[in-house]
Amino acid sequence: MKKRLEAFLNSALTALKTRGELSAEIEISVQVERARDPRHGDFATNLAMALAKAARAHPRQIAEKIIAALPEDPAIVKVEIAGPGFINFFIDSEAQFSIIRDIHAAGREFGRSTVGAGQAVQVEFVSANPTGPLHVGHGRGAAYGAVVANLLAAVGFNVHREYYVNDAGRQMDILAASVWLRYLEECGETVVFPSNGYRGEYVRTIAWGLRKREGEKFRCPAAEVMADLPPDEPQGGDKEAHIDALVAKTKTLLGPEGYRTVFDAGLDSILDDIQQDLEEFGVRYDEWFSERGLTETQAVKRALAKLKEAGYLYEQDGAVWFASSRLGDEKDRVVVRENGQMTYFASDIAYHMNKLERGFDRIVNIWGADHHGYIARIKAAIEALGGDPAKLSVLLVQFAVLYRGEEKVQMSTRSGEFVTLRQLRNEVGKDAARFFYVMRKSDQHMEFDLKLATSRTNENPVYYVQYAHARVCSVFRQLDEKGWERSLANGMTHLGRLTEPHEAALATTLSRYPEVVEQSALQHEPHHLVHYLRELAYEFHTYYNAHQFLVEDAALRDARLNLIAAVRQVIANGLGLLDVSAPEAM
RNA sequence: GCGCUUGUAGCUCAGCCGGAUAGAGCAUCGGCCUUCUAAGCCGAGGGUCGCAGGUUCGAGUCCUGCCAAGCGCGCCA
């Protein structure tokens, strides 16, 4: 309906222009919005006011001309000018209730659309380093990314979900060294664990598995490992220098093959865990993209060569720099260090070159908000590679602060004591976790109250929405128990019997669903969908309390049953996009 | 110090490209179960939209300054 009105207004504008009543040069995008106040009808547009300046006329006069030029439509019962120049539209109630037919006809497809026109969009999210289990911060990115991807797919984009696996680089080397030290402990050696190593319990588990599989073939005397290492921080040294030396020593003592085995033991184990964790959280990927693969296929070298060719690389102080400041970044960035090693950024340039080469129309990166300073350099890199930086959207996700009631849950990565995503799921369940994560705008800090998410009271919005779905199911069970027949067709022919204000309100809200899905998708803001579902559930509950559905009058009963079946369908569809279950009984 | 983000009811948050009297949940107070599930509903109170200017028919929304909070400013990832 909204789109129909927009089309009508546009045709009215062209009519006025061809008749010379409006300057042909005036360009304006027509906006129709839902009226907030029922007295303002069902839809309203500020078009006349927006035109007033350019047309040099009073808004109300313009409004009159527009209305006169509008095509006839039986669904529009009244058009009026109000306030400073709003045009308000009143829609025929018969037409309002026909949404019930649409919902029934479309079923699970209702709300889906084709605005995306099959454009290929890549959504990269989570991409946490495989150096440990996912924590609750990653969980928010996972829920948000998964829902954004679902929404984009629902409105007709061809979505490719991807996880970038940082399986190369210094952090992974530190993990490998940590695994080896724990392995040596398993073998009975006494080592001093570095302050900068990975201290989590999972590292011991990996080491235990390694020893079980491989025996003691990687065993070295602890004294040999620790010999000639620069002192660690507790001994008054530099922890970074200490760990780097330890990594180097690990590589030397194990040799390339042994090192690879230990390294992969860590990587494979943690990656398996992450994959399983996300799977259980309802997050599925089309591709797990390996950073190591970029180096192995020479993609990093190729990307740097391309930048060099374009004249964006230069050498200084023994390092190679990318002149990103020429493309909007604050300063230039190093891509090859003095010691000849590529920086993480170099891999990332190659990764984005790869994304461009795969021909995506749009690229969506979902990052933790602490990476916001990184956006400018990636956009610069895309531009320098000859791509269009506007294709890339970077969506930032703020970390969630955990509470248990009033009490803040302390988290510390350093000590290895953090709340993992798995712990969260075990405590509050998948449905509540997903719902809570996307309930708030993603780039805002959020407070995640574990107590609230598990509570079985009206404080909990997850149950509120699910309960509405279950209640409809319950009504249909009651219908069967009474042995009454239901006729879908009879209900459709008697939609005119739905005369209660609650029913009209429900029909209006139901008809908004496709708009909400489209808006949530295009703006990458799933919280709109969550708020909508809560509102729909509210309108259903209030209707449920005010009126009896299972009445003797079959025409009225069937009409009402069709209405609540439509509500059930839309709730199921909406929760489906969030990947939250829609239970039939609670 | 510079940059990005944020500041809306006691708390947690919405507010669609600037639009009509700023909304919701929770909390508080008062009501509703012999009737399709009370994980529900009905009602009440609660606001200087951080502060000060500016832009215009109109500002919570845009611009400037200030205050406060978070994050970022490595040849780390």
PDB file of N, CA and C in Angstrom, chain A residues 31-87:
ATOM      1  N   GLN A  31       8.125  10.632  -0.210  1.00  0.00           N
ATOM      2  CA  GLN A  31       8.159   9.816   1.004  1.00  0.00           C
ATOM      3  C   GLN A  31       6.773   9.697   1.592  1.00  0.00           C
ATOM      4  N   VAL A  32       6.367   8.467   1.777  1.00  0.00           N
ATOM      5  CA  VAL A  32       5.099   8.230   2.445  1.00  0.00           C
ATOM      6  C   VAL A  32       5.410   7.541   3.756  1.00  0.00           C
ATOM      7  N   GLU A  33       4.832   8.013   4.813  1.00  0.00           N
ATOM      8  CA  GLU A  33       5.053   7.300   6.065  1.00  0.00           C
ATOM      9  C   GLU A  33       3.740   6.944   6.739  1.00  0.00           C
ATOM     10  N   ARG A  34       3.844   5.994   7.651  1.00  0.00           N
ATOM     11  CA  ARG A  34       2.677   5.582   8.407  1.00  0.00           C
ATOM     12  C   ARG A  34       2.270   6.717   9.329  1.00  0.00           C
ATOM     13  N   ALA A  35       0.992   7.006   9.362  1.00  0.00           N
ATOM     14  CA  ALA A  35       0.527   8.031  10.285  1.00  0.00           C
ATOM     15  C   ALA A  35       0.670   7.522  11.715  1.00  0.00           C
ATOM     16  N   ARG A  36       1.131   8.387  12.584  1.00  0.00           N
ATOM     17  CA  ARG A  36       1.314   7.952  13.969  1.00  0.00           C
ATOM     18  C   ARG A  36       0.012   8.038  14.743  1.00  0.00           C
ATOM     19  N   ASP A  37      -0.789   9.001  14.349  1.00  0.00           N
ATOM     20  CA  ASP A  37      -2.047   9.239  15.042  1.00  0.00           C
ATOM     21  C   ASP A  37      -3.187   8.809  14.113  1.00  0.00           C
ATOM     22  N   PRO A  38      -4.106   7.943  14.593  1.00  0.00           N
ATOM     23  CA  PRO A  38      -5.195   7.472  13.724  1.00  0.00           C
ATOM     24  C   PRO A  38      -6.013   8.613  13.132  1.00  0.00           C
ATOM     25  N   ARG A  39      -6.052   9.739  13.837  1.00  0.00           N
ATOM     26  CA  ARG A  39      -6.818  10.862  13.302  1.00  0.00           C
ATOM     27  C   ARG A  39      -6.193  11.400  12.016  1.00  0.00           C
ATOM     28  N   HIS A  40      -4.926  11.064  11.816  1.00  0.00           N
ATOM     29  CA  HIS A  40      -4.245  11.511  10.598  1.00  0.00           C
ATOM     30  C   HIS A  40      -4.371  10.477   9.484  1.00  0.00           C
ATOM     31  N   GLY A  41      -5.307   9.569   9.654  1.00  0.00           N
ATOM     32  CA  GLY A  41      -5.501   8.550   8.632  1.00  0.00           C
ATOM     33  C   GLY A  41      -4.516   7.418   8.771  1.00  0.00           C
ATOM     34  N   ASP A  42      -4.222   6.737   7.665  1.00  0.00           N
ATOM     35  CA  ASP A  42      -3.339   5.578   7.709  1.00  0.00           C
ATOM     36  C   ASP A  42      -1.932   5.891   7.207  1.00  0.00           C
ATOM     37  N   PHE A  43      -1.888   6.732   6.176  1.00  0.00           N
ATOM     38  CA  PHE A  43      -0.584   7.127   5.642  1.00  0.00           C
ATOM     39  C   PHE A  43      -0.561   8.646   5.478  1.00  0.00           C
ATOM     40  N   ALA A  44       0.658   9.191   5.484  1.00  0.00           N
ATOM     41  CA  ALA A  44       0.777  10.632   5.304  1.00  0.00           C
ATOM     42  C   ALA A  44       2.036  10.936   4.507  1.00  0.00           C
ATOM     43  N   THR A  45       2.010  12.085   3.834  1.00  0.00           N
ATOM     44  CA  THR A  45       3.226  12.515   3.152  1.00  0.00           C
ATOM     45  C   THR A  45       3.439  13.999   3.402  1.00  0.00           C
ATOM     46  N   ASN A  46       4.712  14.364   3.485  1.00  0.00           N
ATOM     47  CA  ASN A  46       5.045  15.771   3.686  1.00  0.00           C
ATOM     48  C   ASN A  46       5.435  16.414   2.359  1.00  0.00           C
ATOM     49  N   LEU A  47       5.082  15.723   1.267  1.00  0.00           N
ATOM     50  CA  LEU A  47       5.511  16.130  -0.064  1.00  0.00           C
ATOM     51  C   LEU A  47       5.249  17.613  -0.362  1.00  0.00           C
ATOM     52  N   ALA A  48       4.050  18.073  -0.057  1.00  0.00           N
ATOM     53  CA  ALA A  48       3.701  19.460  -0.388  1.00  0.00           C
ATOM     54  C   ALA A  48       4.601  20.448   0.349  1.00  0.00           C
ATOM     55  N   MET A  49       4.918  20.130   1.598  1.00  0.00           N
ATOM     56  CA  MET A  49       5.785  21.030   2.369  1.00  0.00           C
ATOM     57  C   MET A  49       7.204  21.002   1.833  1.00  0.00           C
ATOM     58  N   ALA A  50       7.614  19.821   1.427  1.00  0.00           N
ATOM     59  CA  ALA A  50       8.969  19.701   0.900  1.00  0.00           C
ATOM     60  C   ALA A  50       9.102  20.449  -0.425  1.00  0.00           C
ATOM     61  N   LEU A  51       7.994  20.526  -1.164  1.00  0.00           N
ATOM     62  CA  LEU A  51       8.024  21.210  -2.459  1.00  0.00           C
ATOM     63  C   LEU A  51       7.896  22.720  -2.323  1.00  0.00           C
ATOM     64  N   ALA A  52       7.368  23.147  -1.206  1.00  0.00           N
ATOM     65  CA  ALA A  52       6.991  24.549  -1.046  1.00  0.00           C
ATOM     66  C   ALA A  52       8.111  25.519  -1.412  1.00  0.00           C
ATOM     67  N   LYS A  53       9.301  25.203  -0.931  1.00  0.00           N
ATOM     68  CA  LYS A  53      10.391  26.136  -1.151  1.00  0.00           C
ATOM     69  C   LYS A  53      10.722  26.267  -2.632  1.00  0.00           C
ATOM     70  N   ALA A  54      10.933  25.106  -3.270  1.00  0.00           N
ATOM     71  CA  ALA A  54      11.339  25.110  -4.676  1.00  0.00           C
ATOM     72  C   ALA A  54      10.234  25.663  -5.576  1.00  0.00           C
ATOM     73  N   ALA A  55       8.995  25.362  -5.248  1.00  0.00           N
ATOM     74  CA  ALA A  55       7.887  25.791  -6.108  1.00  0.00           C
ATOM     75  C   ALA A  55       7.428  27.196  -5.773  1.00  0.00           C
ATOM     76  N   ARG A  56       7.954  27.743  -4.707  1.00  0.00           N
ATOM     77  CA  ARG A  56       7.573  29.082  -4.234  1.00  0.00           C
ATOM     78  C   ARG A  56       6.063  29.230  -4.156  1.00  0.00           C
ATOM     79  N   ALA A  57       5.464  28.329  -3.419  1.00  0.00           N
ATOM     80  CA  ALA A  57       4.016  28.396  -3.232  1.00  0.00           C
ATOM     81  C   ALA A  57       3.685  27.882  -1.846  1.00  0.00           C
ATOM     82  N   HIS A  58       2.470  28.138  -1.408  1.00  0.00           N
ATOM     83  CA  HIS A  58       2.070  27.662  -0.095  1.00  0.00           C
ATOM     84  C   HIS A  58       1.854  26.162  -0.120  1.00  0.00           C
ATOM     85  N   PRO A  59       2.305  25.478   0.907  1.00  0.00           N
ATOM     86  CA  PRO A  59       2.184  24.015   0.958  1.00  0.00           C
ATOM     87  C   PRO A  59       0.750  23.538   0.730  1.00  0.00           C
ATOM     88  N   ARG A  60      -0.191  24.210   1.329  1.00  0.00           N
ATOM     89  CA  ARG A  60      -1.578  23.740   1.218  1.00  0.00           C
ATOM     90  C   ARG A  60      -2.107  23.859  -0.208  1.00  0.00           C
ATOM     91  N   GLN A  61      -1.653  24.908  -0.911  1.00  0.00           N
ATOM     92  CA  GLN A  61      -2.074  25.043  -2.321  1.00  0.00           C
ATOM     93  C   GLN A  61      -1.487  23.926  -3.166  1.00  0.00           C
ATOM     94  N   ILE A  62      -0.215  23.659  -2.933  1.00  0.00           N
ATOM     95  CA  ILE A  62       0.425  22.571  -3.682  1.00  0.00           C
ATOM     96  C   ILE A  62      -0.283  21.257  -3.387  1.00  0.00           C
ATOM     97  N   ALA A  63      -0.593  21.063  -2.112  1.00  0.00           N
ATOM     98  CA  ALA A  63      -1.263  19.831  -1.711  1.00  0.00           C
ATOM     99  C   ALA A  63      -2.570  19.654  -2.481  1.00  0.00           C
ATOM    100  N   GLU A  64      -3.322  20.738  -2.637  1.00  0.00           N
ATOM    101  CA  GLU A  64      -4.583  20.655  -3.378  1.00  0.00           C
ATOM    102  C   GLU A  64      -4.355  20.208  -4.807  1.00  0.00           C
ATOM    103  N   LYS A  65      -3.344  20.777  -5.449  1.00  0.00           N
ATOM    104  CA  LYS A  65      -3.035  20.398  -6.831  1.00  0.00           C
ATOM    105  C   LYS A  65      -2.648  18.924  -6.921  1.00  0.00           C
ATOM    106  N   ILE A  66      -1.822  18.489  -5.970  1.00  0.00           N
ATOM    107  CA  ILE A  66      -1.385  17.089  -5.986  1.00  0.00           C
ATOM    108  C   ILE A  66      -2.588  16.162  -5.848  1.00  0.00           C
ATOM    109  N   ILE A  67      -3.446  16.498  -4.917  1.00  0.00           N
ATOM    110  CA  ILE A  67      -4.617  15.647  -4.686  1.00  0.00           C
ATOM    111  C   ILE A  67      -5.493  15.582  -5.926  1.00  0.00           C
ATOM    112  N   ALA A  68      -5.657  16.713  -6.587  1.00  0.00           N
ATOM    113  CA  ALA A  68      -6.486  16.749  -7.788  1.00  0.00           C
ATOM    114  C   ALA A  68      -5.893  15.862  -8.879  1.00  0.00           C
ATOM    115  N   ALA A  69      -4.581  15.720  -8.881  1.00  0.00           N
ATOM    116  CA  ALA A  69      -3.913  14.949  -9.930  1.00  0.00           C
ATOM    117  C   ALA A  69      -3.760  13.470  -9.590  1.00  0.00           C
ATOM    118  N   LEU A  70      -4.202  13.079  -8.395  1.00  0.00           N
ATOM    119  CA  LEU A  70      -4.043  11.682  -7.988  1.00  0.00           C
ATOM    120  C   LEU A  70      -5.006  10.764  -8.737  1.00  0.00           C
ATOM    121  N   PRO A  71      -4.541   9.579  -9.110  1.00  0.00           N
ATOM    122  CA  PRO A  71      -5.433   8.609  -9.760  1.00  0.00           C
ATOM    123  C   PRO A  71      -6.489   8.119  -8.768  1.00  0.00           C
ATOM    124  N   GLU A  72      -7.591   7.617  -9.320  1.00  0.00           N
ATOM    125  CA  GLU A  72      -8.641   7.061  -8.475  1.00  0.00           C
ATOM    126  C   GLU A  72      -8.240   5.669  -7.994  1.00  0.00           C
ATOM    127  N   ASP A  73      -8.620   5.352  -6.780  1.00  0.00           N
ATOM    128  CA  ASP A  73      -8.389   3.993  -6.300  1.00  0.00           C
ATOM    129  C   ASP A  73      -9.460   3.694  -5.249  1.00  0.00           C
ATOM    130  N   PRO A  74     -10.201   2.614  -5.442  1.00  0.00           N
ATOM    131  CA  PRO A  74     -11.267   2.315  -4.484  1.00  0.00           C
ATOM    132  C   PRO A  74     -10.755   2.061  -3.069  1.00  0.00           C
ATOM    133  N   ALA A  75      -9.497   1.684  -2.937  1.00  0.00           N
ATOM    134  CA  ALA A  75      -8.956   1.395  -1.605  1.00  0.00           C
ATOM    135  C   ALA A  75      -8.738   2.672  -0.796  1.00  0.00           C
ATOM    136  N   ILE A  76      -8.635   3.808  -1.503  1.00  0.00           N
ATOM    137  CA  ILE A  76      -8.434   5.075  -0.791  1.00  0.00           C
ATOM    138  C   ILE A  76      -9.792   5.735  -0.617  1.00  0.00           C
ATOM    139  N   VAL A  77     -10.251   5.796   0.632  1.00  0.00           N
ATOM    140  CA  VAL A  77     -11.585   6.327   0.853  1.00  0.00           C
ATOM    141  C   VAL A  77     -11.587   7.847   1.074  1.00  0.00           C
ATOM    142  N   LYS A  78     -10.455   8.366   1.545  1.00  0.00           N
ATOM    143  CA  LYS A  78     -10.438   9.801   1.810  1.00  0.00           C
ATOM    144  C   LYS A  78      -9.003  10.311   1.742  1.00  0.00           C
ATOM    145  N   VAL A  79      -8.861  11.488   1.176  1.00  0.00           N
ATOM    146  CA  VAL A  79      -7.569  12.162   1.184  1.00  0.00           C
ATOM    147  C   VAL A  79      -7.809  13.557   1.720  1.00  0.00           C
ATOM    148  N   GLU A  80      -7.019  13.959   2.708  1.00  0.00           N
ATOM    149  CA  GLU A  80      -7.247  15.310   3.219  1.00  0.00           C
ATOM    150  C   GLU A  80      -5.946  16.033   3.515  1.00  0.00           C
ATOM    151  N   ILE A  81      -6.051  17.339   3.522  1.00  0.00           N
ATOM    152  CA  ILE A  81      -4.897  18.169   3.841  1.00  0.00           C
ATOM    153  C   ILE A  81      -5.003  18.547   5.312  1.00  0.00           C
ATOM    154  N   ALA A  82      -3.895  18.442   6.024  1.00  0.00           N
ATOM    155  CA  ALA A  82      -3.966  18.720   7.451  1.00  0.00           C
ATOM    156  C   ALA A  82      -2.730  19.469   7.913  1.00  0.00           C
ATOM    157  N   GLY A  83      -2.896  20.132   9.020  1.00  0.00           N
ATOM    158  CA  GLY A  83      -1.770  20.834   9.645  1.00  0.00           C
ATOM    159  C   GLY A  83      -1.122  21.798   8.676  1.00  0.00           C
ATOM    160  N   PRO A  84       0.186  21.897   8.696  1.00  0.00           N
ATOM    161  CA  PRO A  84       0.887  22.855   7.851  1.00  0.00           C
ATOM    162  C   PRO A  84       0.893  22.472   6.368  1.00  0.00           C
ATOM    163  N   GLY A  85       0.409  21.285   6.034  1.00  0.00           N
ATOM    164  CA  GLY A  85       0.394  20.894   4.626  1.00  0.00           C
ATOM    165  C   GLY A  85       0.600  19.410   4.394  1.00  0.00           C
ATOM    166  N   PHE A  86       0.365  18.606   5.435  1.00  0.00           N
ATOM    167  CA  PHE A  86       0.439  17.160   5.259  1.00  0.00           C
ATOM    168  C   PHE A  86      -0.712  16.694   4.385  1.00  0.00           C
ATOM    169  N   ILE A  87      -0.469  15.667   3.588  1.00  0.00           N
ATOM    170  CA  ILE A  87      -1.556  15.020   2.876  1.00  0.00           C
ATOM    171  C   ILE A  87      -1.786  13.672   3.565  1.00  0.00           C
TER     172      ILE A  87
END
